[in-house]
Every structure is written in C-alpha cells, then in structure tokens.
Coordinates of C-alpha atoms in Angstrom, one line a residue:
M18 CA 58.4 66.5 17.2
Q19 CA 56.3 67.0 20.4
A20 CA 53.1 67.8 18.6
D21 CA 53.3 64.6 16.6
I22 CA 53.9 62.5 19.7
L23 CA 50.9 64.1 21.5
L24 CA 48.7 63.6 18.5
E25 CA 49.7 59.9 18.2
Q26 CA 49.0 59.4 22.0
G27 CA 45.4 60.4 21.3
A28 CA 45.3 64.1 22.3
E29 CA 41.7 65.3 21.7
P30 CA 40.5 68.8 20.7
G31 CA 39.9 70.8 23.9
S32 CA 42.3 68.9 26.0
A33 CA 45.5 70.4 27.5
D34 CA 47.6 68.0 25.5
F35 CA 45.9 69.0 22.2
E36 CA 46.4 72.7 23.0
L37 CA 50.1 71.9 23.8
A38 CA 50.4 70.0 20.5
M39 CA 48.9 72.9 18.6
R40 CA 51.2 75.4 20.1
S41 CA 54.2 73.2 19.5
A42 CA 53.4 72.6 15.9
K43 CA 52.7 76.3 15.3
R44 CA 56.0 77.2 16.9
A45 CA 57.9 74.6 14.8
V46 CA 56.4 76.1 11.6
E47 CA 57.3 79.6 12.8
L48 CA 60.9 78.7 13.6
R49 CA 61.5 76.5 10.6
P50 CA 59.1 77.4 7.8
S51 CA 60.9 75.0 5.4
L52 CA 60.3 72.0 7.7
G53 CA 57.6 70.1 5.8
P54 CA 56.7 67.5 8.5
A55 CA 55.9 70.3 10.9
H56 CA 53.3 71.7 8.4
G57 CA 51.9 68.2 8.0
V58 CA 51.4 67.8 11.7
L59 CA 49.8 71.2 12.0
A60 CA 47.4 70.3 9.2
K61 CA 46.5 67.1 11.0
L62 CA 45.8 69.0 14.2
Y63 CA 43.6 71.5 12.3
L64 CA 41.7 68.7 10.7
K65 CA 41.2 66.9 14.0
A66 CA 39.8 70.1 15.5
G67 CA 37.4 70.5 12.6
L68 CA 39.2 73.5 11.2
N69 CA 39.4 72.3 7.6
A70 CA 39.9 75.8 6.0
E71 CA 42.9 76.4 8.3
A72 CA 44.4 73.0 7.4
R73 CA 44.8 73.9 3.7
G74 CA 47.8 76.3 4.2
P75 CA 50.0 73.8 6.1
M76 CA 49.0 70.9 3.8
Q77 CA 50.2 72.9 0.8
K78 CA 53.5 73.6 2.5
D79 CA 54.2 70.0 3.6
T80 CA 57.0 69.0 1.2
R81 CA 57.1 65.3 2.2
N82 CA 54.7 64.4 -0.7

C-alpha cells in the first residue's frame, strides 16, 4: 500500500509525502472498509501526526491482531 511505503520511507507530518500517505490510507479504508492493514496504517499516520484520538477508530478496526 502506497501509504505504508511512504511512512516507511520516513514521511514526516507536514510534508507532501505525509499528506499523500494520509490521503492514500483514508482512500483505502473508504474503498475497502474490511481491509485491516489499511486501518493499521491510517492509525500509525494519525499517531505520527499527534492525532491520538483520531487513531483510536482505525486501531479498533485493524483485524490483523
């Protein structure tokens, strides 16, 4: 998933790559709500951005655990 790759490459909050990763993860969750890994990546992005409250929703839907 594009968002995961950008995150692993070191995309930082506020950067164009981070914004692209966020949009990509949100779109993946929108298109495939049952895709657990997409929820996990979105939660990681929210946490990295300091948006801890927003991260709770995707973390609860990540079915990998």
